[in-house]
Coordinates of C-alpha atoms in Angstrom, one line a residue:
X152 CA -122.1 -185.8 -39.3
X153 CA -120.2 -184.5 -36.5
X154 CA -119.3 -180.8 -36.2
X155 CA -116.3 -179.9 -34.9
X156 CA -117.0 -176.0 -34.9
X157 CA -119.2 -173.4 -36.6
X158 CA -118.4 -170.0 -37.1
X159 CA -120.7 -168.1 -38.1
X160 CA -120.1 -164.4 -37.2
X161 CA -117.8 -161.9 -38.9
X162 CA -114.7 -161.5 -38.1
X163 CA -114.2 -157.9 -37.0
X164 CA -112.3 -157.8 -33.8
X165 CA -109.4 -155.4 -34.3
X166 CA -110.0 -152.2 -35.0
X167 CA -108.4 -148.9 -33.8
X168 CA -108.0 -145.0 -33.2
X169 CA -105.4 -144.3 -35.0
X170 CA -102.3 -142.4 -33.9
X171 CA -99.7 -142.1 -36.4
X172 CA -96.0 -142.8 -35.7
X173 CA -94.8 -141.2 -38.7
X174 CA -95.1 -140.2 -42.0
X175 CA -93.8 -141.5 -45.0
X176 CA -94.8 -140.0 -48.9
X177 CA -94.8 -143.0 -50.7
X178 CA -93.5 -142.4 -54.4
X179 CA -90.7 -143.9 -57.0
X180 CA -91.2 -146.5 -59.9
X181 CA -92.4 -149.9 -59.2
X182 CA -89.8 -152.8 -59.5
X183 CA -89.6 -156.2 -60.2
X184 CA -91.5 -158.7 -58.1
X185 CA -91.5 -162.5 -57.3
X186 CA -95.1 -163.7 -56.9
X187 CA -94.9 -166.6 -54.5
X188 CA -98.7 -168.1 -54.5
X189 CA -100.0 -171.0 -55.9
X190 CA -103.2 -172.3 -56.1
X191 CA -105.3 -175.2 -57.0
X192 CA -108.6 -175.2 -58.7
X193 CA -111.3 -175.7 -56.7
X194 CA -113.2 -178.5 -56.3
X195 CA -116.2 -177.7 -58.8
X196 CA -118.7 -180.6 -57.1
X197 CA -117.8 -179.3 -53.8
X198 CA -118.6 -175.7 -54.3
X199 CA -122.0 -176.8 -57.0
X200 CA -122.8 -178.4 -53.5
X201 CA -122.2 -175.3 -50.9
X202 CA -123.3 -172.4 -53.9
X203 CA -127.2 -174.5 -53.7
X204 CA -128.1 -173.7 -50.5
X205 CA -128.1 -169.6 -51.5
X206 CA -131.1 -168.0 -53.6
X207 CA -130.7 -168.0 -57.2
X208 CA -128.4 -164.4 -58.2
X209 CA -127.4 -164.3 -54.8
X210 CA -124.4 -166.8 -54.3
X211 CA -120.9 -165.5 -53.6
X212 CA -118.4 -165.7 -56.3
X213 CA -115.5 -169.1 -56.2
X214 CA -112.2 -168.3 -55.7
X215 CA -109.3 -170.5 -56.4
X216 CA -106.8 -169.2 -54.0
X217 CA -109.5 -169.1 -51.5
X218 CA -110.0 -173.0 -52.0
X219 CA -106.3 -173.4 -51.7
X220 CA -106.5 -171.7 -48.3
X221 CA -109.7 -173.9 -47.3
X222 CA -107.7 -177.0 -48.6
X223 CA -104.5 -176.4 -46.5
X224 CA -106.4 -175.9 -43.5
X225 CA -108.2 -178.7 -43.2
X226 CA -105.4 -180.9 -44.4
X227 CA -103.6 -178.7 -41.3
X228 CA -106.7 -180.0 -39.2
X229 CA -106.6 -183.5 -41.1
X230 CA -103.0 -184.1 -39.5
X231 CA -103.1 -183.2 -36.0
X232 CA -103.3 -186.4 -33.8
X233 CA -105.7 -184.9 -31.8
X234 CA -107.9 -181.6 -32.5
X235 CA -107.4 -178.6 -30.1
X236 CA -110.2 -178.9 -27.5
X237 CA -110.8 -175.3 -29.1
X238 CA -110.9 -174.0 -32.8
X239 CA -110.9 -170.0 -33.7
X240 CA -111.4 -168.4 -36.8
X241 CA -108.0 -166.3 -36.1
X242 CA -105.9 -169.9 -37.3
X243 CA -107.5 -169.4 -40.5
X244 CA -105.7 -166.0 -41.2
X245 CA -102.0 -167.6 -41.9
X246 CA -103.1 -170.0 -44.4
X247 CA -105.1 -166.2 -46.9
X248 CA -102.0 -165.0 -45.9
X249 CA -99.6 -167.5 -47.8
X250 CA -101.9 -167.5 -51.0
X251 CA -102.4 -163.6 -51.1
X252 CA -105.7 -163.2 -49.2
X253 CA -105.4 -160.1 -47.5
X254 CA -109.3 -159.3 -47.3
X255 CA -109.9 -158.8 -43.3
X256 CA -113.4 -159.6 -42.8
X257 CA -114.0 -163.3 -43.5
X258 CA -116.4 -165.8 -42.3
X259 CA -114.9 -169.4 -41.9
X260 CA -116.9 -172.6 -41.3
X261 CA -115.2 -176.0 -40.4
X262 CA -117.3 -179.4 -40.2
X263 CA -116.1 -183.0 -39.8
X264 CA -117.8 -185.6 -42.4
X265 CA -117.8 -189.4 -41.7
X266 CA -120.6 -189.2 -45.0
X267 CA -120.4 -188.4 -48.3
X268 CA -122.7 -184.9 -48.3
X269 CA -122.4 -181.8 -45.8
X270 CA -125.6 -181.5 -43.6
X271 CA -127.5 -178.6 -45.7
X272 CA -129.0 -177.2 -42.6
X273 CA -125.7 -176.2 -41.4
X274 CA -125.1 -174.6 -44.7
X275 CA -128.2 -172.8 -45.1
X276 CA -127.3 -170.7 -41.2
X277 CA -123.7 -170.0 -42.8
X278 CA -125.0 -169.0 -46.2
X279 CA -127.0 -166.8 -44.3
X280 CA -124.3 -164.7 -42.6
X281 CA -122.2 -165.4 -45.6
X282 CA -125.2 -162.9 -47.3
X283 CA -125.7 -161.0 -44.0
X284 CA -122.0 -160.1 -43.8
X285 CA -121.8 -158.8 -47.1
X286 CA -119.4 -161.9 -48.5
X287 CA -118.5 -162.1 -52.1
X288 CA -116.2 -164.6 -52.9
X289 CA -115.8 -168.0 -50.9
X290 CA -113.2 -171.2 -51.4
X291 CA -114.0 -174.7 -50.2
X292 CA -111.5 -177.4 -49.6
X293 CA -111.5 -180.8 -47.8
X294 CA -108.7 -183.2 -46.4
X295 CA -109.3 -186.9 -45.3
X296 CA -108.6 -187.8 -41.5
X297 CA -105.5 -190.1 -41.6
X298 CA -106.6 -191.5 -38.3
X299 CA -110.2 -192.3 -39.0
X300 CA -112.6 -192.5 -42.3
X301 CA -113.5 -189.3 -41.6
X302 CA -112.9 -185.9 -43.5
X303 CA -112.5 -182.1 -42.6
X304 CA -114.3 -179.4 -45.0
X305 CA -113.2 -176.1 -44.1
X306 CA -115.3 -173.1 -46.0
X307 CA -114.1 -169.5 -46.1
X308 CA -115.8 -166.5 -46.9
X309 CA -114.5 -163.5 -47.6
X310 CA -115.9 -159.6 -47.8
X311 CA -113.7 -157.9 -50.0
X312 CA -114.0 -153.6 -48.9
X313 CA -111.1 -152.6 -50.6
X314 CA -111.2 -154.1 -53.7
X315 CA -107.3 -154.3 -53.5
X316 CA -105.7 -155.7 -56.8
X317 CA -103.3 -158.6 -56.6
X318 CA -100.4 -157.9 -54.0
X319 CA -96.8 -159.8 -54.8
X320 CA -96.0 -161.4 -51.4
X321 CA -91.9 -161.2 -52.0
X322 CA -90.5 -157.9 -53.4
X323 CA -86.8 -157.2 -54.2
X324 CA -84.8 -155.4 -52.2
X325 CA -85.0 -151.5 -53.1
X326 CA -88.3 -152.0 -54.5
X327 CA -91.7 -150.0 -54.1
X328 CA -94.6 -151.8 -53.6
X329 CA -97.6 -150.6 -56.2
X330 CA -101.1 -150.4 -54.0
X331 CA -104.6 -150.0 -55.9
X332 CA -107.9 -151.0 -54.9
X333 CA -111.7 -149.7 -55.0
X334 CA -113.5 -149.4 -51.7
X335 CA -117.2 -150.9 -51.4
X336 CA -120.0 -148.7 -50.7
X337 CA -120.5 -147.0 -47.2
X338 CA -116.8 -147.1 -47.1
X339 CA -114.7 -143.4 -47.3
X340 CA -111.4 -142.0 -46.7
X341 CA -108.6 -144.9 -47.1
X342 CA -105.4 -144.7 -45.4
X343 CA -102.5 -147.3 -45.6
X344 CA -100.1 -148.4 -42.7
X345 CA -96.6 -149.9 -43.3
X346 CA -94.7 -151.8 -40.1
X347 CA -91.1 -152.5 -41.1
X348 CA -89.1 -154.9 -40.4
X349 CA -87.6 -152.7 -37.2
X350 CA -91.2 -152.1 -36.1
X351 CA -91.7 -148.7 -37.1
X352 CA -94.8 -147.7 -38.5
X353 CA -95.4 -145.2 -41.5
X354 CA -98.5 -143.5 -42.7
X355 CA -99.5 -143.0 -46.7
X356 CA -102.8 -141.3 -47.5
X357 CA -103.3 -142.2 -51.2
X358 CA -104.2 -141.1 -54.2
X359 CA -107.8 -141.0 -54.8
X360 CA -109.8 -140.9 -57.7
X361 CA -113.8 -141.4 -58.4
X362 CA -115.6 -144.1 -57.9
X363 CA -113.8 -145.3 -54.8
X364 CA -110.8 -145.7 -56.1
X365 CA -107.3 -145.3 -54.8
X366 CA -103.3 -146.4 -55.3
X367 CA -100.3 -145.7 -53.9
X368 CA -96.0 -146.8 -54.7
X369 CA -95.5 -147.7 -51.3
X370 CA -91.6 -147.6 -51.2
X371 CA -90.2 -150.0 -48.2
X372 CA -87.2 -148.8 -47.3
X373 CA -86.8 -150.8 -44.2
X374 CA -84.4 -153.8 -45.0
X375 CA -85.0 -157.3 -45.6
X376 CA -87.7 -158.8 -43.7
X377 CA -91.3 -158.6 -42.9
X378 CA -93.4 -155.6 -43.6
X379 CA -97.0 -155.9 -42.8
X380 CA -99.1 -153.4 -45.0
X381 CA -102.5 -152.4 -43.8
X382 CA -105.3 -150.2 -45.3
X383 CA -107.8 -148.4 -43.1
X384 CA -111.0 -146.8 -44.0
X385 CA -114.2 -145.3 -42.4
X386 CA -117.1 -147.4 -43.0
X387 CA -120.7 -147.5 -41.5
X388 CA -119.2 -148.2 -37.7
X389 CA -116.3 -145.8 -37.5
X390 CA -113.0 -146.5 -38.9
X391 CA -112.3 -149.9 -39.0
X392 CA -109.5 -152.3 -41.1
X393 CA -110.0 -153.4 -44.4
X394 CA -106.8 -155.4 -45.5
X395 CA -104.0 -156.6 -43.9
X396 CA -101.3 -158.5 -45.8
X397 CA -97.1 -159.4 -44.7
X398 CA -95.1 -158.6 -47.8
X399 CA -91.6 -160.3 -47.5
X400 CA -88.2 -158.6 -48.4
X401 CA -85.9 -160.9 -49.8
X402 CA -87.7 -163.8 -47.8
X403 CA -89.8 -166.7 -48.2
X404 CA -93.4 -166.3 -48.0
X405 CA -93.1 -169.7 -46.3
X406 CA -92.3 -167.3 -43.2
X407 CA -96.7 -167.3 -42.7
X408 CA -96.1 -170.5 -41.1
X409 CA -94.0 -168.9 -38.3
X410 CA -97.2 -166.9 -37.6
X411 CA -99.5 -170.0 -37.6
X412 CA -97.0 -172.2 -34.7
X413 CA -97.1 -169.2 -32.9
X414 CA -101.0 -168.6 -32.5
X415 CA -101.9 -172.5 -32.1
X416 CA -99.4 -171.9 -29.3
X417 CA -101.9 -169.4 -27.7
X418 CA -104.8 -172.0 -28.1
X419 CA -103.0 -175.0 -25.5
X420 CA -105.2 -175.5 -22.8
X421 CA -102.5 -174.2 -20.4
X422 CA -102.7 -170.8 -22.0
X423 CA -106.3 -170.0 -21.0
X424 CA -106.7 -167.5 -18.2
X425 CA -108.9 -165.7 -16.4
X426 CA -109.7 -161.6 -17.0
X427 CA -106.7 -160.4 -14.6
X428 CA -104.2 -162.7 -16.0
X429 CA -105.1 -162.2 -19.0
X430 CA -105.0 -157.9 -18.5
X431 CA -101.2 -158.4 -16.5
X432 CA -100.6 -160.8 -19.6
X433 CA -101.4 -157.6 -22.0
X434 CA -99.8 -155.0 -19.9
X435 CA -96.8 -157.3 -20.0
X436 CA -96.9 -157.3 -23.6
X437 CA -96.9 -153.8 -24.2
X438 CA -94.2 -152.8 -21.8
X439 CA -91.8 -155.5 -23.8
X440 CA -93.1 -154.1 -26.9
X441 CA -92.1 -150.2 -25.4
X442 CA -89.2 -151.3 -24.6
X443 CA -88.0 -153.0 -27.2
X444 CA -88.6 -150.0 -29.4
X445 CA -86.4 -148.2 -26.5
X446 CA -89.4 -146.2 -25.8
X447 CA -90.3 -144.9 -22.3
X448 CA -92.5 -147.3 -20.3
X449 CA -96.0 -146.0 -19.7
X450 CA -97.6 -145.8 -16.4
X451 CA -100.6 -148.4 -15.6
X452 CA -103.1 -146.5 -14.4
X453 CA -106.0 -148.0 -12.7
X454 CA -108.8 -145.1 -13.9
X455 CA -107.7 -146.0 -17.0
X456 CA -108.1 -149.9 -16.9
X457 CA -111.3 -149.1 -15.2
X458 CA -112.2 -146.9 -18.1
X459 CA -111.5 -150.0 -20.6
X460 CA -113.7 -152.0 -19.2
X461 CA -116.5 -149.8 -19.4
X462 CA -115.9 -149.8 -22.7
X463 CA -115.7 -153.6 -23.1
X464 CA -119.3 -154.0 -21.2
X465 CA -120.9 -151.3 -23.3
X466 CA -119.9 -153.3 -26.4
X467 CA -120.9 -156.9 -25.2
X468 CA -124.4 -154.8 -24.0
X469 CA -124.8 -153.8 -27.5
X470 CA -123.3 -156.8 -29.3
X471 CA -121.0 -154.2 -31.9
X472 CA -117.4 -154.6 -31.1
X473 CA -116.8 -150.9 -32.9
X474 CA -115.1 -147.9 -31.4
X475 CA -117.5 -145.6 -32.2
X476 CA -121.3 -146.5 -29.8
X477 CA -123.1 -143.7 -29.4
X478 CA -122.4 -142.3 -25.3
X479 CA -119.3 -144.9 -24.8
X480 CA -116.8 -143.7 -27.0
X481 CA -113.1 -143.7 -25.8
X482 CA -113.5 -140.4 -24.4
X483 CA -116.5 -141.0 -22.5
X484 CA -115.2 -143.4 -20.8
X485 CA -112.8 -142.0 -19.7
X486 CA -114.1 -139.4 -18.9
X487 CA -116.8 -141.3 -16.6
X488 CA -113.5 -143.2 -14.9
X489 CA -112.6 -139.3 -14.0
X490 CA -109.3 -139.3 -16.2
X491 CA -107.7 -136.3 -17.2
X492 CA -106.0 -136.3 -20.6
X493 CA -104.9 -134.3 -23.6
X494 CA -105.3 -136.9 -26.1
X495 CA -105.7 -140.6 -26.4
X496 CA -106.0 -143.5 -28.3
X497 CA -107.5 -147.0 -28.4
X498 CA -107.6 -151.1 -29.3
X499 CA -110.0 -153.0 -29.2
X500 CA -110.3 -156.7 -29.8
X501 CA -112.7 -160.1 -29.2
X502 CA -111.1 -163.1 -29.0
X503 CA -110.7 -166.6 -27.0
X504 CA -107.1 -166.1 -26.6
X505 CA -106.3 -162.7 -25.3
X506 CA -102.8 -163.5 -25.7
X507 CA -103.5 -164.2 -29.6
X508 CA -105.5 -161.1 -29.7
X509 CA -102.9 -158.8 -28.5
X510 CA -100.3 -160.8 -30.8
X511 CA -102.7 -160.2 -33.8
X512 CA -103.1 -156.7 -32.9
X513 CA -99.6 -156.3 -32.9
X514 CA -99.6 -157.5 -36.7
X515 CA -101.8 -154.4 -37.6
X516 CA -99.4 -151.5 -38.2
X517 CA -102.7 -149.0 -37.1
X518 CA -102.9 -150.9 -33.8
X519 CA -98.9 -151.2 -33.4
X520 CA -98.5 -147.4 -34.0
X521 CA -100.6 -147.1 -31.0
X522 CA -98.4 -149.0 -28.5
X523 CA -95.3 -147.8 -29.5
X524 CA -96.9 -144.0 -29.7
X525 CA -94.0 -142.1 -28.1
X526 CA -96.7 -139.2 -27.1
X527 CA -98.5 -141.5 -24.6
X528 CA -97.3 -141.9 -21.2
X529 CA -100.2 -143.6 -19.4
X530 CA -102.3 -146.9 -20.2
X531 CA -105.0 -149.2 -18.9
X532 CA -106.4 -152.5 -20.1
X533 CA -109.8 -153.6 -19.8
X534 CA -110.5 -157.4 -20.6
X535 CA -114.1 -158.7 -19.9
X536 CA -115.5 -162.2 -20.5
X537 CA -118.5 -162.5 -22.7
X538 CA -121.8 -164.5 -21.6
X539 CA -122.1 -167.8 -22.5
X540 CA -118.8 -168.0 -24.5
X541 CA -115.5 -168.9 -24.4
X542 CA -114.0 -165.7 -25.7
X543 CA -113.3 -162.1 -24.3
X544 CA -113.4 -158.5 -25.1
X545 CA -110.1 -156.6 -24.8
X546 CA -109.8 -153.0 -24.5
X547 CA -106.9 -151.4 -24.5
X548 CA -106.2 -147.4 -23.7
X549 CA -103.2 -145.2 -24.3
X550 CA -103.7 -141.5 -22.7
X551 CA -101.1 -138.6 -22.2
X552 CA -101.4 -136.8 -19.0
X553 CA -100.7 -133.2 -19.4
X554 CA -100.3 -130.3 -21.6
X555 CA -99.3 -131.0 -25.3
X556 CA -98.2 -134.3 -27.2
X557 CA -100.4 -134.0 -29.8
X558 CA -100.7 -137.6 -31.6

């Protein structure tokens, strides 16, 4: 058996401090909904064969849209004349998004078989982050090689914190968009983000009852088009995402593949840079974001860059990409760099692709409210390369400079 890449560590890269573009109450009756997902039952031999390798009472649940995302993906793998010299587990997020899967932590393991079995040592050191990580349900799917005898088996794993009850992907125009989920345990304090089409962002807290549960009519009033919808929560690490879904006005859920061309762009071999091209390459990216908003630009400030890679080094020294490590928080940072401010805000991501981190960051209303925050007037970007891997940690910091602007 050959391997073509193993994941086999959370993936938990975008989190964020939130600053909050606006308010919306969400409210109104819910309407009529298209449900655009289809999925295949999974392959029972295949999952009898990956559910072994986990102690007895201790196996994740199957999942038939999740095997429908696993299937996809490796027949997207399957097809390419040549694999990219570099796989990442962001790739995967397109093909949960098309069938519904808006969990955000998920686990993803792809292998190459040229026999008839998966090697079970490989599955025992994924089943055990699969348990580590706190993964319930998981999907399995497999696609022959048309150029060889060979076959891809993709496995996905995902942790499902907010318990969020099945989302329609298309909504009629006019329509409020019904929201209810359960957090897991250690979790607290749910928020939801909408982007609209235009890419504003709006800010629901929910209703919340006992037990973890909460719900909210989340009326998009934005046009036809792509609204991203997004729920937050503080968990064990700070406040972190816990769900992140596109919903699609009067379009075609088909539009997920848009995203997909787009990020396997990011992954040529031409796109790989070095830590400053790849910060000018995210400054660029947020003053074309700022501006297309017809927002003021915001000053690059070098104290401030300096400041975000502080924090990117005190996160590879611990090995937690969180916001919140105790002595290195945004504000100590900065306030090591020697940066006077009256409030700020933060992003922080891990990725191979800085370019697709920024992009996916983008995609997160939390982290999208932050770059178009018209309070802010100064930023930095901190993007540091981590040992003995291919992918880097990205920091980025919004301050205001001066009296006022609360956020």
């Amino acid at each position: 058996m050959k391997t073509v890449s193993i994941f086999i560590s959370a993936i938990v890269a975008f989190y964020f401090a939130a600053g909050v573009y606006s308010n919306n109450a969400a409210g109104g009756d819910a309407e009529s909904v298209t449900r655009s997902r289809v999925s295949r039952a999974c392959d029972q031999n295949l999952i009898k064969e990956f559910l072994s390798v986990f102690p007895e009472n201790k196996s994740p649940s199957s999942d038939n849209l999740l095997c429908s995302a696993a299937t996809e993906y490796s027949s997207m793998l399957a097809s390419m004349p040549v694999l990219p010299s570099r796989l990442d587990p962001i790739l995967v997020r397109p093909f949960l998004w098309k069938h519904g899967k808006g969990d955000f932590h998920f686990l993803p393991l792809t292998v190459t078989l040229t026999g008839t079995k998966l090697d079970a040592g490989v599955l025992r050191q994924f089943a055990e982050s699969v348990t580590r990580e706190g993964c319930n349900s998981c999907g399995i799917g497999q696609s022959e090689i048309k150029s060889n005898e060979g076959r891809i088996t993709t496995v996905i794993c995902v942790r499902g914190s907010a318990g969020i009850s099945s989302v329609p992907l298309r909504v009629a125009v006019g329509s409020a968009l019904p929201l209810k989920g359960r957090l897991a345990r250690g979790y607290k304090n749910p928020r939801i983000f909408v982007s609209a089409p235009s890419g504003i962002v709006s800010k629901t807290i929910p209703a919340i009852k006992g037990g973890g549960s909460f719900s909210a009519n989340l009326r998009l009033d934005g046009g036809m088009g792509k609204y991203m919808v997004e729920v937050m929560a503080d968990g064990p690490e700070g406040g972190e995402v816990i769900f992140l879904l596109p919903v699609y006005m009067e379009m075609s859920p088909v539009e997920a593949n848009k995203d997909l061309s787009i990020l396997l762009e990011f992954f040529e071999p031409d796109e790989y840079v070095d830590e400053a091209g790849a910060e000018y390459l995210i400054a660029e990216s947020v003053r074309k974001e700022r501006k297309k908003m017809e927002l003021s630009p915001l000053i690059v400030d070098g104290a401030v860059s300096e400041a975000a890679r502080l924090k990117c080094r005190a996160m590879i020294a611990k090995e937690k990409f969180v916001h919140d490590i105790k002595g290195k928080s945004k504000d100590d940072v900065l306030s090591t760099a020697g940066v006077e401010y009256s409030s700020s805000l933060e992003n922080i991501a891990v990725n191979v692709s800085p370019a697709a981190a920024h992009y996916m960051l983008m995609a997160s209303p939390a982290h999208r409210a932050n770059v178009i925050n018209p309070a802010m007037t100064h930023f930095g970007v901190g993007v540091v390369k981590l040992p003995d891997s291919d992918e880097f940690c990205i920091t980025e910091l919004f301050v205001r400079k001066g009296a006022g602007g609360g956020i």
